[in-house]
PDB file of C-alpha atoms and ligand atoms in Angstrom:
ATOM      1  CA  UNK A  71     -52.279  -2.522  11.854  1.00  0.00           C
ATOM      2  CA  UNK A  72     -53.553  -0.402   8.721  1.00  0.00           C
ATOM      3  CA  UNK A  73     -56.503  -1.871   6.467  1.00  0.00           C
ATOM      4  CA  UNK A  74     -54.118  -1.455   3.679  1.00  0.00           C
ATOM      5  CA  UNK A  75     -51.814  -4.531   5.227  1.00  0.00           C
ATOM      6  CA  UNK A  76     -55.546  -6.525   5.863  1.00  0.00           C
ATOM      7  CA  UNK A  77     -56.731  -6.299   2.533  1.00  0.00           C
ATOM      8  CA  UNK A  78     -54.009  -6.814   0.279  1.00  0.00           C
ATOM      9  CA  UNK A  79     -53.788  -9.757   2.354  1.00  0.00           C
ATOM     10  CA  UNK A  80     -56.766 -10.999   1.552  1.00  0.00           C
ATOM     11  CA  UNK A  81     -56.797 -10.577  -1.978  1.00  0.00           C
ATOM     12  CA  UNK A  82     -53.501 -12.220  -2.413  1.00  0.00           C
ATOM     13  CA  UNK A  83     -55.804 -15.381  -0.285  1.00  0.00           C
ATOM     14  CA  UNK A  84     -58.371 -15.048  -2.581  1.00  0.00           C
ATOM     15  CA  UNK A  85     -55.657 -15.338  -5.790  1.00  0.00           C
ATOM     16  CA  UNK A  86     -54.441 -18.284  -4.476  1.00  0.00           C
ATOM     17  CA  UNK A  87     -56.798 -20.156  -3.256  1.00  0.00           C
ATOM     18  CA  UNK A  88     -60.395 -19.059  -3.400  1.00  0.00           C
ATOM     19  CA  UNK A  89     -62.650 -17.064  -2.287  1.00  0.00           C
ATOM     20  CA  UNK A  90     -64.337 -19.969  -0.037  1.00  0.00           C
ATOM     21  CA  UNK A  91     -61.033 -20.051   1.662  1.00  0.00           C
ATOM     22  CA  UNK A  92     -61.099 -16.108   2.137  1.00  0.00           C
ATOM     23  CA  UNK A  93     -64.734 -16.564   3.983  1.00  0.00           C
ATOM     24  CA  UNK A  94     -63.840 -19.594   5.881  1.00  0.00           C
ATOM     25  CA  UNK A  95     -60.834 -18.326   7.856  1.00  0.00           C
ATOM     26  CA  UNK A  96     -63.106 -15.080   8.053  1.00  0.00           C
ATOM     27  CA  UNK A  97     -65.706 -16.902   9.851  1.00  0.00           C
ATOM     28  CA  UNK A  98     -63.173 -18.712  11.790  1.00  0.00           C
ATOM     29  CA  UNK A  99     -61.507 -15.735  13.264  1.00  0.00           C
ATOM     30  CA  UNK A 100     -64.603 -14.398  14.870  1.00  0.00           C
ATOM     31  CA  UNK A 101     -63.105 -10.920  14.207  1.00  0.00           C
ATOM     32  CA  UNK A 102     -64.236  -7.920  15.908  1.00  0.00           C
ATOM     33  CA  UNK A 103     -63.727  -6.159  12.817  1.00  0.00           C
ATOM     34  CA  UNK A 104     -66.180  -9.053  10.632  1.00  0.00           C
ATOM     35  CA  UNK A 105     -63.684  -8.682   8.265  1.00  0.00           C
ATOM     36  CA  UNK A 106     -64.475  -5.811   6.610  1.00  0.00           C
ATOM     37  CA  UNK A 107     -61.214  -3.534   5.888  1.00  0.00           C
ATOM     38  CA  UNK A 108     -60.650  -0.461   4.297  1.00  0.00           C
ATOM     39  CA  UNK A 109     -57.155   0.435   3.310  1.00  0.00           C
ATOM     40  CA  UNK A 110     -57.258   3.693   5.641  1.00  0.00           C
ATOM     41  CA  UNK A 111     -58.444   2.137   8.573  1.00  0.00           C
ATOM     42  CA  UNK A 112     -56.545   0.713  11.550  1.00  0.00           C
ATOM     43  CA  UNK A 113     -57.243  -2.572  13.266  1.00  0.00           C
ATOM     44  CA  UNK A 114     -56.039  -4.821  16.033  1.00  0.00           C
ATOM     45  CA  UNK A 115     -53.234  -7.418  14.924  1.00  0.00           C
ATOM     46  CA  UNK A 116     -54.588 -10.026  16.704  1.00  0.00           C
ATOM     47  CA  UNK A 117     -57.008  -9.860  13.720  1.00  0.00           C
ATOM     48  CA  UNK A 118     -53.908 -10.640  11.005  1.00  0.00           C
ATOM     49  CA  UNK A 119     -52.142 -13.352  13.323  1.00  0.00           C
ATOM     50  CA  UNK A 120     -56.329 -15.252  13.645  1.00  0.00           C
ATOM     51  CA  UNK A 121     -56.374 -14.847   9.901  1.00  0.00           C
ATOM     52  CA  UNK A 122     -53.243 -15.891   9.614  1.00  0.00           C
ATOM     53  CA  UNK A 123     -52.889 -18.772  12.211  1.00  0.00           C
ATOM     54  CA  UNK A 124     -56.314 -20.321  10.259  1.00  0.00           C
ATOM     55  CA  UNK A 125     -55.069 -20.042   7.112  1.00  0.00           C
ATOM     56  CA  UNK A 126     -51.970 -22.340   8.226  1.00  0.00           C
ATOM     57  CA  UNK A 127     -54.366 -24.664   9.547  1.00  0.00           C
ATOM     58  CA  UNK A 128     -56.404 -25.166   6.298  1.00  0.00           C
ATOM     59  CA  UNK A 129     -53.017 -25.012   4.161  1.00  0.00           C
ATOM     60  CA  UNK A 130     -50.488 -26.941   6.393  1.00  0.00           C
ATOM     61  CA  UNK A 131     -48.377 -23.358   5.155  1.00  0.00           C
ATOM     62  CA  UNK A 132     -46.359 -22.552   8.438  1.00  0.00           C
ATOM     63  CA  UNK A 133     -47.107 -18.368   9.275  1.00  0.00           C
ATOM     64  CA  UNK A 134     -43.345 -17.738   8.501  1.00  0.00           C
ATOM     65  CA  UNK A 135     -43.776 -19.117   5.035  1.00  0.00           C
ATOM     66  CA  UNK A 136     -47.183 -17.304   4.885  1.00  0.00           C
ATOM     67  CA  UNK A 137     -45.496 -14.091   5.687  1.00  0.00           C
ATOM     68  CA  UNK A 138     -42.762 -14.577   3.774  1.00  0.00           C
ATOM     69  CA  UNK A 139     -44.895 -14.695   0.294  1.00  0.00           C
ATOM     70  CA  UNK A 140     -47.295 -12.230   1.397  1.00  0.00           C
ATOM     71  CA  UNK A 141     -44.125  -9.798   1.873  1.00  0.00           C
ATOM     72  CA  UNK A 142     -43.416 -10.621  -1.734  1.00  0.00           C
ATOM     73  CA  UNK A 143     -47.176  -9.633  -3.316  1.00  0.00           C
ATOM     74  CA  UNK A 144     -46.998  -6.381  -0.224  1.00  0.00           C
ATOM     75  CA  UNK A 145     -43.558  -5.087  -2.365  1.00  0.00           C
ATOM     76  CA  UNK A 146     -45.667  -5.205  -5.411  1.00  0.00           C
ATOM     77  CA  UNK A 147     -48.533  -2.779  -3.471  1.00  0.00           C
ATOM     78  CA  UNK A 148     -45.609  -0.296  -2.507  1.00  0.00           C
ATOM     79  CA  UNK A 149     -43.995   0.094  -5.900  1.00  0.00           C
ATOM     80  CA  UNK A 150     -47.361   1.082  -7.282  1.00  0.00           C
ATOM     81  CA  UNK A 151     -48.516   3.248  -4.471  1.00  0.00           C
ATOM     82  CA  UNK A 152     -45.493   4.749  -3.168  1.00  0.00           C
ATOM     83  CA  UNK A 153     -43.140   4.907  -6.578  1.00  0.00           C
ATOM     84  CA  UNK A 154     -41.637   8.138  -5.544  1.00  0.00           C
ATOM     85  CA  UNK A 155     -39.906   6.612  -2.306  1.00  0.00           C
ATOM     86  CA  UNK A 156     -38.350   3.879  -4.070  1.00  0.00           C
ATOM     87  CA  UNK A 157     -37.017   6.011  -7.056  1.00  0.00           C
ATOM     88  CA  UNK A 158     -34.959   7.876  -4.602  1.00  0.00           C
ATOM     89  CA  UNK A 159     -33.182   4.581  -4.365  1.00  0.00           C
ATOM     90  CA  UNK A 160     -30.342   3.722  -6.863  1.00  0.00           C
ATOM     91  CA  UNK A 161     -28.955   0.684  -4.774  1.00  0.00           C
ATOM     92  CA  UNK A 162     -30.936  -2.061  -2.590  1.00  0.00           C
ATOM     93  CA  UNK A 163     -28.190  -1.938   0.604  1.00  0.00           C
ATOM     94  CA  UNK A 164     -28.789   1.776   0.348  1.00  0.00           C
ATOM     95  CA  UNK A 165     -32.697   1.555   0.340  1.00  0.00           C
ATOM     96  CA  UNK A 166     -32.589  -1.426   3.404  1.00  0.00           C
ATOM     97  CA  UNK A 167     -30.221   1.103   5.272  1.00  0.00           C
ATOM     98  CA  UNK A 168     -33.120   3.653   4.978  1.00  0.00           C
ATOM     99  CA  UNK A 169     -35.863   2.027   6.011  1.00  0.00           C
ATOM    100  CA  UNK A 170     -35.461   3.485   9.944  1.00  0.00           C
ATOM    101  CA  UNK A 171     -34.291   6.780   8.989  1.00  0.00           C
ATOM    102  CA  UNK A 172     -36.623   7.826   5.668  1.00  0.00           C
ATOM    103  CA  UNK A 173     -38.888   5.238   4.437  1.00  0.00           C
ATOM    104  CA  UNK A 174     -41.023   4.198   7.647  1.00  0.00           C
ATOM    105  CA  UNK A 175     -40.786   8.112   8.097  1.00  0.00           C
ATOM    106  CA  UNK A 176     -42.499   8.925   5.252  1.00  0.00           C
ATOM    107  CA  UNK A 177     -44.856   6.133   5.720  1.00  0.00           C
ATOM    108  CA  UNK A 178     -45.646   7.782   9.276  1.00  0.00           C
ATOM    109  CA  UNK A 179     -46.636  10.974   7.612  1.00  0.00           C
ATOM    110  CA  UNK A 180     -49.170   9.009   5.116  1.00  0.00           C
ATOM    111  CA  UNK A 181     -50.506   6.835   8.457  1.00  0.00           C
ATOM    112  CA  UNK A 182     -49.801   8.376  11.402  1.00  0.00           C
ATOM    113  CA  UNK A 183     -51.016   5.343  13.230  1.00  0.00           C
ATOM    114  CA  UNK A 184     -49.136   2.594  11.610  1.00  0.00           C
ATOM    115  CA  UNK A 185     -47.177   0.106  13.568  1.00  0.00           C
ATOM    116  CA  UNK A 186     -43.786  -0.104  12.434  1.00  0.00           C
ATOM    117  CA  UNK A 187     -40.526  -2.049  13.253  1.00  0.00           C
ATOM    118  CA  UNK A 188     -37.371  -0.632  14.538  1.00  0.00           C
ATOM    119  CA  UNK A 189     -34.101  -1.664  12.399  1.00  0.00           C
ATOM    120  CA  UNK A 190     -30.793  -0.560  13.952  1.00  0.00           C
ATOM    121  CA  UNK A 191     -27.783  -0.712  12.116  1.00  0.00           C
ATOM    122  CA  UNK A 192     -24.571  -2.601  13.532  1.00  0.00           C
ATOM    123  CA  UNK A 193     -22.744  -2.060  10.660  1.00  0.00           C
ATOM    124  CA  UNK A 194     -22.553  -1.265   6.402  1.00  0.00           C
ATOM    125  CA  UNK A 195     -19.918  -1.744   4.178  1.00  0.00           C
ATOM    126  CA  UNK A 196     -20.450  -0.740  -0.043  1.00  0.00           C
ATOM    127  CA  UNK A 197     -21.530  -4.752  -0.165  1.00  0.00           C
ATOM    128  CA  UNK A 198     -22.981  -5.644   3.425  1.00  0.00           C
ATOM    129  CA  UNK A 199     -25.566  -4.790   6.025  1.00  0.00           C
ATOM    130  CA  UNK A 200     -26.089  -5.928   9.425  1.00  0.00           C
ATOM    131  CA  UNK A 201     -29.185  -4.571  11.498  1.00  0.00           C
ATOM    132  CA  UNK A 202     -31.230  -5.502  14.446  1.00  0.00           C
ATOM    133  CA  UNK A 203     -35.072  -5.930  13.247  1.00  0.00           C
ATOM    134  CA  UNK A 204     -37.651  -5.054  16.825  1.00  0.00           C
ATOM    135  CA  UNK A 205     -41.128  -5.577  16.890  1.00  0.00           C
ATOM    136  CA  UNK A 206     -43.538  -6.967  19.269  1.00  0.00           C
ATOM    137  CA  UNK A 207     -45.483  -8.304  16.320  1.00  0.00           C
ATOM    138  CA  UNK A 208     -42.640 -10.716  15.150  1.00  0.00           C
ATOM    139  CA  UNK A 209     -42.913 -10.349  11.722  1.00  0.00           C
ATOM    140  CA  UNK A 210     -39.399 -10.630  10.685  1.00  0.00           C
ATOM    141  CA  UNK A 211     -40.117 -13.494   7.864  1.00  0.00           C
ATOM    142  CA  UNK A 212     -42.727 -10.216   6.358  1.00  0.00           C
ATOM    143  CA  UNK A 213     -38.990  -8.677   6.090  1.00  0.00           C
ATOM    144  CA  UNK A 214     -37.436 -10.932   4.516  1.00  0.00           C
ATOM    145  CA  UNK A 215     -39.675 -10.884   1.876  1.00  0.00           C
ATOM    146  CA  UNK A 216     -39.607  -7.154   1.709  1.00  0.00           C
ATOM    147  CA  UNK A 217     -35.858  -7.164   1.458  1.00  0.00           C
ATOM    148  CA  UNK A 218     -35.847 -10.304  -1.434  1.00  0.00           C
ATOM    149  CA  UNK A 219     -37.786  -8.355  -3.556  1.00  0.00           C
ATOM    150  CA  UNK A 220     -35.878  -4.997  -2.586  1.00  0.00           C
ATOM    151  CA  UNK A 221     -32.965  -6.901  -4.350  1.00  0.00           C
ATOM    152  CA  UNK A 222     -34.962  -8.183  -7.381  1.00  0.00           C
ATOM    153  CA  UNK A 223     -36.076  -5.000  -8.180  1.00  0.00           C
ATOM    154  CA  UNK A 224     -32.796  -3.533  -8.768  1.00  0.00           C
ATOM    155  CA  UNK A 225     -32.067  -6.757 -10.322  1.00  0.00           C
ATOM    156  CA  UNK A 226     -29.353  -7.101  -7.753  1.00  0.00           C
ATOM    157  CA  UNK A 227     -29.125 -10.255  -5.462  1.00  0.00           C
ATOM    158  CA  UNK A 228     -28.168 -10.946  -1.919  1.00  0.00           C
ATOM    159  CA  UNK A 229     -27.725 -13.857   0.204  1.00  0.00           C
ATOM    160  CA  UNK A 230     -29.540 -12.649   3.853  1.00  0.00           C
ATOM    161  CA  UNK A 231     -29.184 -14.514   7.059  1.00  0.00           C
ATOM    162  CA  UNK A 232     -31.779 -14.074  10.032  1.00  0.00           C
ATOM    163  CA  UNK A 233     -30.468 -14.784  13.490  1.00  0.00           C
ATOM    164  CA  UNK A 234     -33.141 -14.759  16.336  1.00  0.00           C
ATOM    165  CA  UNK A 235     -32.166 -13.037  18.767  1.00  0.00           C
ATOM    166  CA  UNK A 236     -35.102 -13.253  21.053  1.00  0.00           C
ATOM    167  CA  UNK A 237     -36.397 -16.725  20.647  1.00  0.00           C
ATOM    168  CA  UNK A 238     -40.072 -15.302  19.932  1.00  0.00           C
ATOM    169  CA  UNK A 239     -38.818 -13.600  16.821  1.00  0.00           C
ATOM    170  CA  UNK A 240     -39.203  -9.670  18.403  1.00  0.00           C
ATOM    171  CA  UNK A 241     -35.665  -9.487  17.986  1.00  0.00           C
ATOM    172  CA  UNK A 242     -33.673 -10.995  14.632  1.00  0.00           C
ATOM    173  CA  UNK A 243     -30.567 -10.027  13.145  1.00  0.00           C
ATOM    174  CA  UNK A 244     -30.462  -9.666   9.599  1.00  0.00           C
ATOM    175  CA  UNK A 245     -26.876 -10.255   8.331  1.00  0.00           C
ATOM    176  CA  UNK A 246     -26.835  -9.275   4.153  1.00  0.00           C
ATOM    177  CA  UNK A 247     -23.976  -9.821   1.548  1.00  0.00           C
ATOM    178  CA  UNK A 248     -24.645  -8.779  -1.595  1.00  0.00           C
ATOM    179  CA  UNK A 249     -23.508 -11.471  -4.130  1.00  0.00           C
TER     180      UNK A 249
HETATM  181  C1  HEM B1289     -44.787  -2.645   7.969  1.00  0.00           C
HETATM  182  C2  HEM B1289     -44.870   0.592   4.382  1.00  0.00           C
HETATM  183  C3  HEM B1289     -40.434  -0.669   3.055  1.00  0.00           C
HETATM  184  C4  HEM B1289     -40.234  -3.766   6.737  1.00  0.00           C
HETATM  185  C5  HEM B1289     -45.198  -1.697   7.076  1.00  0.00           C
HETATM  186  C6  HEM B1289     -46.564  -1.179   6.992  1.00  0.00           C
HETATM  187  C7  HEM B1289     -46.581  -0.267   5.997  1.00  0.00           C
HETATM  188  C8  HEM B1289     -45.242  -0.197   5.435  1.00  0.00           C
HETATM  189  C9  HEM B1289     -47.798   0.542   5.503  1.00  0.00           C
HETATM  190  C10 HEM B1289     -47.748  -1.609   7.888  1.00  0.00           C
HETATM  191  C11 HEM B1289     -47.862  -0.735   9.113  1.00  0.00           C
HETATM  192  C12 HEM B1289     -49.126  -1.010   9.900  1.00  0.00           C
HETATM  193  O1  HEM B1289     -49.864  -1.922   9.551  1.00  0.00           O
HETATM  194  O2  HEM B1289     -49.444  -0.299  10.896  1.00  0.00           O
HETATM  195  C13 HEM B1289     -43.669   0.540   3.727  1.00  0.00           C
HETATM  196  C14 HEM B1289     -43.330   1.313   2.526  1.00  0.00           C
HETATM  197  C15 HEM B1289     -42.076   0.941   2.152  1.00  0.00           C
HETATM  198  C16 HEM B1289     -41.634  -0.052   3.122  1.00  0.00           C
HETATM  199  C17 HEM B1289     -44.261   2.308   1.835  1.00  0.00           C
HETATM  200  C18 HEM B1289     -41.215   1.383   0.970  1.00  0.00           C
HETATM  201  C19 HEM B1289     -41.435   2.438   0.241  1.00  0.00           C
HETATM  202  C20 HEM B1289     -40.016  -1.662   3.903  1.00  0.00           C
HETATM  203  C21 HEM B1289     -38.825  -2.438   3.696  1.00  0.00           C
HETATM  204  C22 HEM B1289     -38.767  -3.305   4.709  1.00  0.00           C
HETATM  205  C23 HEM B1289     -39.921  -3.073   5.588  1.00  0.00           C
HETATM  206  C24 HEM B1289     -37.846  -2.303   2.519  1.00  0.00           C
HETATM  207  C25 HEM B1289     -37.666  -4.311   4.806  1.00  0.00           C
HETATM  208  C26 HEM B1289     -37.407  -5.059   5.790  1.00  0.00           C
HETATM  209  C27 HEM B1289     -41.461  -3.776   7.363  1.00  0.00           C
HETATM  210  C28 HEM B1289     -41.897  -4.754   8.340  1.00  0.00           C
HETATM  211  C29 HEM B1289     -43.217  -4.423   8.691  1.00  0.00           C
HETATM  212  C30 HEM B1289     -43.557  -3.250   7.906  1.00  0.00           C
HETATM  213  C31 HEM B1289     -41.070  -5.932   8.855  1.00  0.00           C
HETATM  214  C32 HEM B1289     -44.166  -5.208   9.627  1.00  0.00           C
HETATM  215  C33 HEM B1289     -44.461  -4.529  10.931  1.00  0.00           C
HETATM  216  C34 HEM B1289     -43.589  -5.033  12.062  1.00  0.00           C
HETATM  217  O3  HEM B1289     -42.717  -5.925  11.842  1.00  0.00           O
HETATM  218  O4  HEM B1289     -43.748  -4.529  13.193  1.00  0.00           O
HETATM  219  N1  HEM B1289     -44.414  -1.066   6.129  1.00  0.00           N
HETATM  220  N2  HEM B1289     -42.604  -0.245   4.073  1.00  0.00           N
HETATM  221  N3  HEM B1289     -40.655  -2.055   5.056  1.00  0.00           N
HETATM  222  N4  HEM B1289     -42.481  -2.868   7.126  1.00  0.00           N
HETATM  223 FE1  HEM B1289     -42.454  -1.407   5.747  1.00  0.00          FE
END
């Protein structure tokens, strides 16, 4: 997983609640890494999902919810560092329908490295979506946040549906109607 995904992470921690909680779940973790990211580098995931499992712990926030509002800061981070992908977007079904074929492609050629999901299309209409989200890293709540914020910054809205597939969450259906 890139350093970029670690610390944005970790500052979004440190915004909301502290910087003792940012060093406690660091200690906790016992990471190979010690915690120190740079936004270039590439670490092991099992590093995110310690940092993320303690962070529950101390916050009694399940790691779906977690995800979920970390997605929402991480949309922030890509507007500012990647504004020329978005702006080839006029419509947020349009940019979701992309992310397989141009967007995670152009994020290969900035990290060759980076671990991506696979989204497969079932079908699009001018107002719907329905794909198949893969990974082995589960992080399908991360794309729902991605794809709520995809909407609000169009200032478009959407009612999406996630259907697990695979009960361990590496396969989920996202159904999406735009309202
Ligand atoms: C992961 C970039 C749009 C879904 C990632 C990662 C990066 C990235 C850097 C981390 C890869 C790693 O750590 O190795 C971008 C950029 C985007 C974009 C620059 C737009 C310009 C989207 C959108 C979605 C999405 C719109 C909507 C669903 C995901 C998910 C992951 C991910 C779910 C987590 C990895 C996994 O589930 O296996 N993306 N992304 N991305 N991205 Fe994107």
């Amino acid at each position: 997983m890139k350093g970029i995904v670690f610390t944005e992470f970790l500052e979004l921690v440190e915004e909301k609640f502290g910087l003792e909680v940012v060093d406690k779940i660091i200690t906790q973790s016992n990471l190979p890494s010690k915690g120190a990211y740079t936004a270039v580098g590439t670490y092991a995931f099992s590093e995110m999902l310690s940092l993320l499992n303690h962070l529950s712990n101390h916050t009694n926030i399940s790691i779906d919810d977690l995800l979920l509002v970390y997605a929402e800061h991480f949309f922030k981070v890509i507007v500012d560092s990647y504004p020329e992908i978005i702006k080839s977007y006029k419509d947020p079904l349009e940019m979701l329908a992309s992310i397989e074929n141009h967007i995670h492609l152009e994020v290969l050629k900035i990290y060759p490295d980076a671990e991506l999901p696979t989204f497969t299309i079932i079908d699009k209409t001018e107002d719907s979506l329905n794909m198949i989200y893969k990974s082995s890293r589960s992080m399908h709540y991360f794309g729902l946040g991605l794809m709520n914020k995809t909407f609000d910054h169009f200032k478009a809205s959407a009612t999406i549906t996630m259907e697990k597939i695979k009960e361990n969450g590496t396969e989920v259906k996202f159904s999406i109607i735009k309202n």
